[in-house]
Amino acid sequence: MPRGKINQPFTLLDTTVGVGERRTLDLEVSKLYTHTPLTIPIEVVNGVLKGPVLLVCAAIHGDELNGVEIVRQLLSKIDPRTLQGTLIAVPVVNVFGFIHKSRYLPDRRDLNRCFPGSVRGSLGARMAEIFYRQVVGKCTHIIDLHTGAIHRSNLPQIRADLSNQDAAEMAKAFGTPVVIDASLRNGSLRSEAASMGIPVVTYEAGEALRFDPIAIGAGLLGVENVMRKLKMMKGRGKKGKADPVIAAATSWVRADTDGIVRAQVSLGERVAKGQILAFIDNPLGSNEVQCVAPRSGIVIGQQTLPLVNEGDAVFHLAYFAHANSLVEQQLEDFIDEVSDFDELKSADFYGNS
């Protein structure tokens, strides 16, 4: 008999998942023009032992695919017989956007600005209300998986309201070297869940419409780290692991002219105040403008499309109270750790036989 209190059957969407069982459910949120139901796929894994109810969700922005793969790999590793608590895994929240390879809903609304939603509002408000009421309200903790936008890549990072102790502990446990103390945005899943007393961390890594092995591996490792912290999984984190560094502030460096970008730095790189981040020039090479760092920091986000208009955000910099060299070293150690993670080498991920 396993140690600890035995769990109870878990009910979601009027379906009861027994102790030590897993079920795949469908949450109907809308219909296509053809009257075909459109559903959000949900996997519930109900452990043998009592514990937290953790929601791991991805693709609230429909073109952010790394999280979808993180959820798939996570589910392949979870055994309800050894799980303590309940895992609710939702690989695709914004099914409309996912189908159309778009960040947004058909009416161009951002689903992550529609929470808690409304039964009489827009399509986004109605989808948000259903998901919020029927799924989010059943959870005790949430990990929300994101990537950068299209043509914009993010260094693996956690964003959380660090004034919430439970969220701060989850952020630290996740294991990314950089944590951003991010304010809550009205209408976001993170903000509205926090108003219900549910701690949420947001993982950002990689680029929309692209699989990034480092971002996926780091995300899977991070989710497992949080589950161990919550005692949902056995095992401990790596001994002697450095604490993440909290960003004191962040800002975007924008293009001062239109043209073609020749980047001189990359994600995770330490930059000094006044350092040239990129050259921007026209196709004839007759109007070169420098894009420089306003302060010393670390590059945590970068536009990947080399074509910009004046005012476009090109580099996202994070600024730290610690020495930037310390942050850079932790980033190098972090990438080495993730590169050694078994999932990155698996034939399943790369499609090798």
XYZ file of C-alpha atoms in Angstrom:
353
model
C 0.000 0.000 0.000
C 1.495 3.410 -0.972
C 2.176 5.894 1.797
C -0.088 8.945 2.058
C -3.804 9.531 1.873
C -5.675 7.721 -0.847
C -7.126 10.028 -3.491
C -10.794 10.461 -4.370
C -12.504 10.106 -7.772
C -12.229 13.367 -9.708
C -15.143 14.815 -11.665
C -14.688 17.124 -14.655
C -17.235 17.931 -17.390
C -19.740 15.643 -15.655
C -17.326 12.727 -16.084
C -15.837 10.943 -13.098
C -12.261 9.721 -13.349
C -11.540 6.982 -10.851
C -8.546 6.732 -8.562
C -5.501 5.603 -10.524
C -7.248 6.191 -13.856
C -6.911 8.536 -16.823
C -9.601 9.739 -19.202
C -9.682 11.875 -22.343
C -12.526 14.401 -22.336
C -13.858 16.915 -24.875
C -15.057 20.355 -23.830
C -17.376 21.743 -26.501
C -16.786 25.480 -26.854
C -18.346 26.356 -30.209
C -19.356 25.068 -33.623
C -17.938 25.520 -37.097
C -20.053 26.968 -39.904
C -20.908 23.375 -40.834
C -22.524 22.830 -37.410
C -19.617 20.539 -36.543
C -18.814 20.754 -32.807
C -15.466 22.313 -31.925
C -13.990 20.861 -28.749
C -10.986 21.408 -26.506
C -9.236 18.067 -25.843
C -8.489 17.445 -22.165
C -6.650 14.566 -20.510
C -7.306 13.963 -16.812
C -4.840 11.782 -14.921
C -6.120 11.041 -11.420
C -3.391 9.710 -9.147
C -3.699 7.052 -6.486
C -2.645 9.413 -3.715
C -4.306 12.662 -2.675
C -2.566 15.886 -3.715
C -2.825 19.111 -5.739
C -4.879 19.535 -8.896
C -2.456 20.922 -11.477
C -3.576 22.361 -14.814
C -0.911 22.372 -17.525
C -2.249 24.147 -20.597
C -0.847 25.372 -23.898
C -1.820 27.195 -27.088
C -4.104 29.833 -25.586
C -2.498 31.579 -28.544
C -3.210 29.110 -31.316
C 0.126 29.402 -33.134
C 2.291 28.743 -30.065
C 3.230 25.119 -30.642
C 6.107 24.320 -28.275
C 3.694 23.952 -25.361
C 1.571 21.481 -27.313
C 4.586 19.195 -27.637
C 5.523 19.699 -23.978
C 2.065 18.509 -22.917
C 2.261 15.495 -25.255
C 5.613 14.427 -23.864
C 4.467 15.025 -20.286
C 1.432 12.779 -20.721
C 3.614 10.005 -22.133
C 5.594 9.968 -18.873
C 2.829 10.232 -16.261
C 1.653 7.054 -14.556
C -1.521 7.511 -12.458
C -0.362 4.677 -10.168
C 2.578 6.791 -8.967
C 1.006 10.234 -9.323
C 0.058 12.146 -6.181
C -2.885 14.413 -6.941
C -4.542 15.108 -10.275
C -3.114 16.379 -13.551
C -5.377 18.198 -16.013
C -3.516 18.486 -19.315
C -4.850 20.728 -22.085
C -2.512 20.829 -25.100
C -4.673 23.223 -27.146
C -6.943 25.815 -25.529
C -7.503 28.057 -28.555
C -8.675 25.372 -30.963
C -9.873 27.954 -33.519
C -6.437 29.570 -33.696
C -4.682 26.201 -33.738
C -6.680 25.010 -36.743
C -5.889 28.203 -38.665
C -2.267 28.464 -37.430
C -3.169 31.843 -35.947
C -2.535 33.521 -32.601
C -6.072 34.875 -32.563
C -9.690 33.818 -32.754
C -11.663 34.281 -36.008
C -12.797 37.750 -34.845
C -9.121 38.711 -34.246
C -9.555 38.773 -30.496
C -6.825 37.510 -28.180
C -8.291 34.713 -26.042
C -5.781 35.552 -23.307
C -7.428 38.943 -22.858
C -10.969 37.554 -22.593
C -10.958 35.936 -19.134
C -13.037 35.372 -17.058
C -15.380 35.663 -20.009
C -19.098 36.124 -20.440
C -21.965 33.931 -21.616
C -23.355 36.862 -23.648
C -20.123 38.354 -24.961
C -17.932 37.842 -28.025
C -16.775 34.430 -29.247
C -13.615 34.851 -27.175
C -15.564 35.844 -24.077
C -17.839 32.826 -24.413
C -14.934 30.405 -24.935
C -13.075 31.922 -21.993
C -16.149 31.669 -19.754
C -16.640 27.982 -20.532
C -12.981 27.097 -20.000
C -12.697 29.269 -16.891
C -15.829 27.900 -15.245
C -15.504 24.247 -16.162
C -11.724 23.727 -15.994
C -9.782 26.545 -14.328
C -12.061 26.636 -11.297
C -11.307 22.963 -10.591
C -7.549 23.522 -10.156
C -5.256 24.403 -7.279
C -2.190 25.332 -9.410
C -1.618 26.271 -13.075
C 1.313 26.192 -15.492
C 0.507 28.152 -18.672
C 2.819 27.391 -21.623
C 3.604 30.061 -24.237
C 6.127 31.006 -26.928
C 7.087 34.281 -28.526
C 4.866 35.675 -31.265
C 5.365 34.958 -34.959
C 8.862 36.031 -36.100
C 9.847 36.598 -32.468
C 11.743 34.143 -30.281
C 11.986 34.105 -26.481
C 14.741 32.764 -24.282
C 13.260 30.179 -21.863
C 11.908 32.223 -18.956
C 9.227 32.200 -16.290
C 6.835 35.085 -15.693
C 4.953 35.244 -12.430
C 3.580 37.580 -9.805
C 6.294 37.041 -7.211
C 4.288 38.779 -4.495
C 2.260 35.551 -4.414
C 4.383 33.158 -2.364
C 3.009 29.988 -3.957
C 3.594 31.356 -7.465
C 7.106 32.465 -6.463
C 7.933 28.972 -5.215
C 6.633 27.425 -8.445
C 8.684 29.913 -10.480
C 11.835 29.060 -8.552
C 11.191 25.320 -8.834
C 10.604 25.448 -12.599
C 14.322 25.998 -13.092
C 14.754 28.575 -15.848
C 17.735 30.822 -15.038
C 15.671 33.977 -15.611
C 12.425 34.823 -13.822
C 10.492 37.997 -14.600
C 8.364 39.498 -11.862
C 5.523 40.313 -14.237
C 2.500 42.376 -13.322
C -0.922 40.831 -13.910
C -2.703 41.845 -17.111
C -6.454 42.279 -17.022
C -8.244 39.588 -18.965
C -5.371 37.107 -18.899
C -5.715 33.576 -17.563
C -2.925 34.314 -15.073
C -4.639 37.402 -13.712
C -8.096 35.924 -13.367
C -6.892 32.656 -11.866
C -4.852 34.640 -9.344
C -8.018 36.513 -8.349
C -9.457 33.106 -7.383
C -6.399 32.339 -5.261
C -4.879 29.931 -7.796
C -1.087 30.406 -8.225
C -0.025 30.551 -11.888
C 3.336 30.646 -13.658
C 3.727 31.383 -17.349
C 6.526 29.705 -19.290
C 7.773 31.576 -22.367
C 10.219 29.984 -24.798
C 10.874 29.789 -28.516
C 8.919 31.138 -31.457
C 5.393 30.729 -32.823
C 4.784 28.057 -35.485
C 8.159 26.432 -34.777
C 9.358 23.509 -32.672
C 12.437 24.470 -30.663
C 14.092 21.412 -29.004
C 15.740 23.491 -26.266
C 12.476 25.296 -25.463
C 10.540 22.013 -25.401
C 13.108 20.160 -23.328
C 13.406 23.012 -20.843
C 9.623 23.250 -20.559
C 9.150 19.544 -19.914
C 11.950 19.516 -17.358
C 10.464 22.598 -15.690
C 6.946 21.160 -15.427
C 8.387 18.019 -13.852
C 10.398 20.170 -11.422
C 7.222 21.962 -10.329
C 5.378 18.664 -9.942
C 8.184 17.419 -7.696
C 8.001 20.623 -5.678
C 4.265 20.034 -5.230
C 5.055 16.414 -4.286
C 3.041 15.131 -7.224
C 6.039 13.195 -8.541
C 8.860 11.390 -6.787
C 12.417 12.602 -6.948
C 14.306 15.742 -6.170
C 15.778 18.504 -8.268
C 19.436 18.730 -9.114
C 21.558 19.319 -6.007
C 23.536 22.544 -5.879
C 21.417 24.129 -8.583
C 21.633 27.918 -8.588
C 18.509 29.912 -7.846
C 16.989 31.744 -10.817
C 17.876 35.399 -11.153
C 14.993 37.849 -10.897
C 14.899 40.502 -13.605
C 14.675 43.954 -12.079
C 13.176 45.333 -15.302
C 12.813 44.606 -19.016
C 12.413 46.736 -22.125
C 12.270 46.412 -25.897
C 14.844 48.086 -28.108
C 13.059 49.416 -31.185
C 14.204 50.154 -34.720
C 14.929 53.831 -35.411
C 14.547 53.369 -39.145
C 13.073 51.050 -41.766
C 15.244 48.446 -43.421
C 17.059 45.130 -43.189
C 18.409 43.981 -39.810
C 21.867 42.453 -39.411
C 21.861 41.200 -35.824
C 25.150 41.222 -33.935
C 23.917 39.429 -30.783
C 21.738 36.432 -30.021
C 19.381 35.111 -27.335
C 20.985 34.704 -23.925
C 23.909 36.953 -24.741
C 25.195 39.508 -22.255
C 25.334 43.043 -23.690
C 26.844 46.272 -22.360
C 25.349 49.751 -22.388
C 25.999 51.327 -25.783
C 26.885 48.000 -27.432
C 25.746 47.608 -31.029
C 22.944 45.035 -31.147
C 22.298 45.256 -34.889
C 22.811 47.322 -37.998
C 19.726 48.411 -39.950
C 20.165 49.460 -43.561
C 18.250 49.727 -46.826
C 18.837 47.165 -49.609
C 21.291 49.543 -51.338
C 23.414 49.871 -48.220
C 23.276 53.656 -48.253
C 21.641 54.487 -44.904
C 23.107 52.324 -42.150
C 21.766 52.949 -38.632
C 23.005 51.337 -35.434
C 20.672 49.688 -32.935
C 22.347 49.971 -29.518
C 21.661 48.710 -25.991
C 20.343 51.467 -23.704
C 21.565 49.584 -20.610
C 23.661 46.545 -19.783
C 21.588 43.373 -19.680
C 20.758 39.993 -21.209
C 18.923 39.379 -24.492
C 15.738 37.460 -23.590
C 13.747 38.088 -26.782
C 14.573 38.805 -30.395
C 12.789 39.415 -33.672
C 13.778 36.700 -36.140
C 12.478 38.379 -39.300
C 15.274 40.598 -40.699
C 12.828 43.163 -42.114
C 11.663 46.016 -39.873
C 9.732 49.235 -39.962
C 10.607 52.193 -37.825
C 9.364 51.536 -34.290
C 9.341 47.731 -34.561
C 10.537 45.884 -31.443
C 13.807 44.140 -32.311
C 15.472 43.022 -29.049
C 13.978 42.372 -25.610
C 16.500 43.042 -22.838
C 16.291 42.069 -19.175
C 18.150 44.044 -16.530
C 19.394 42.554 -13.276
C 20.612 43.686 -9.894
C 23.160 40.859 -10.103
C 26.175 41.011 -12.378
C 25.202 40.124 -15.928
C 28.161 37.742 -16.108
C 26.528 35.636 -13.356
C 23.277 35.473 -15.307
C 25.106 34.536 -18.485
C 26.941 31.698 -16.701
C 23.669 30.365 -15.323
C 22.214 30.462 -18.819
C 25.128 28.417 -20.142
C 24.744 25.865 -17.335
C 21.001 25.730 -17.969
C 21.398 25.051 -21.698
C 23.952 22.324 -20.941
C 21.518 20.699 -18.519
C 18.618 20.821 -20.964
C 20.783 19.514 -23.809
C 21.502 16.434 -21.702
C 17.819 15.879 -20.999
C 16.747 12.498 -22.365
C 13.717 13.825 -24.252
C 15.917 15.835 -26.595
C 17.735 12.676 -27.620
C 14.691 10.457 -27.977
C 13.988 8.878 -31.352
C 10.311 9.622 -30.731
C 10.858 13.381 -30.719
C 13.092 13.506 -33.781
C 11.115 10.910 -35.692
C 14.075 8.519 -36.039
C 13.660 4.785 -36.189
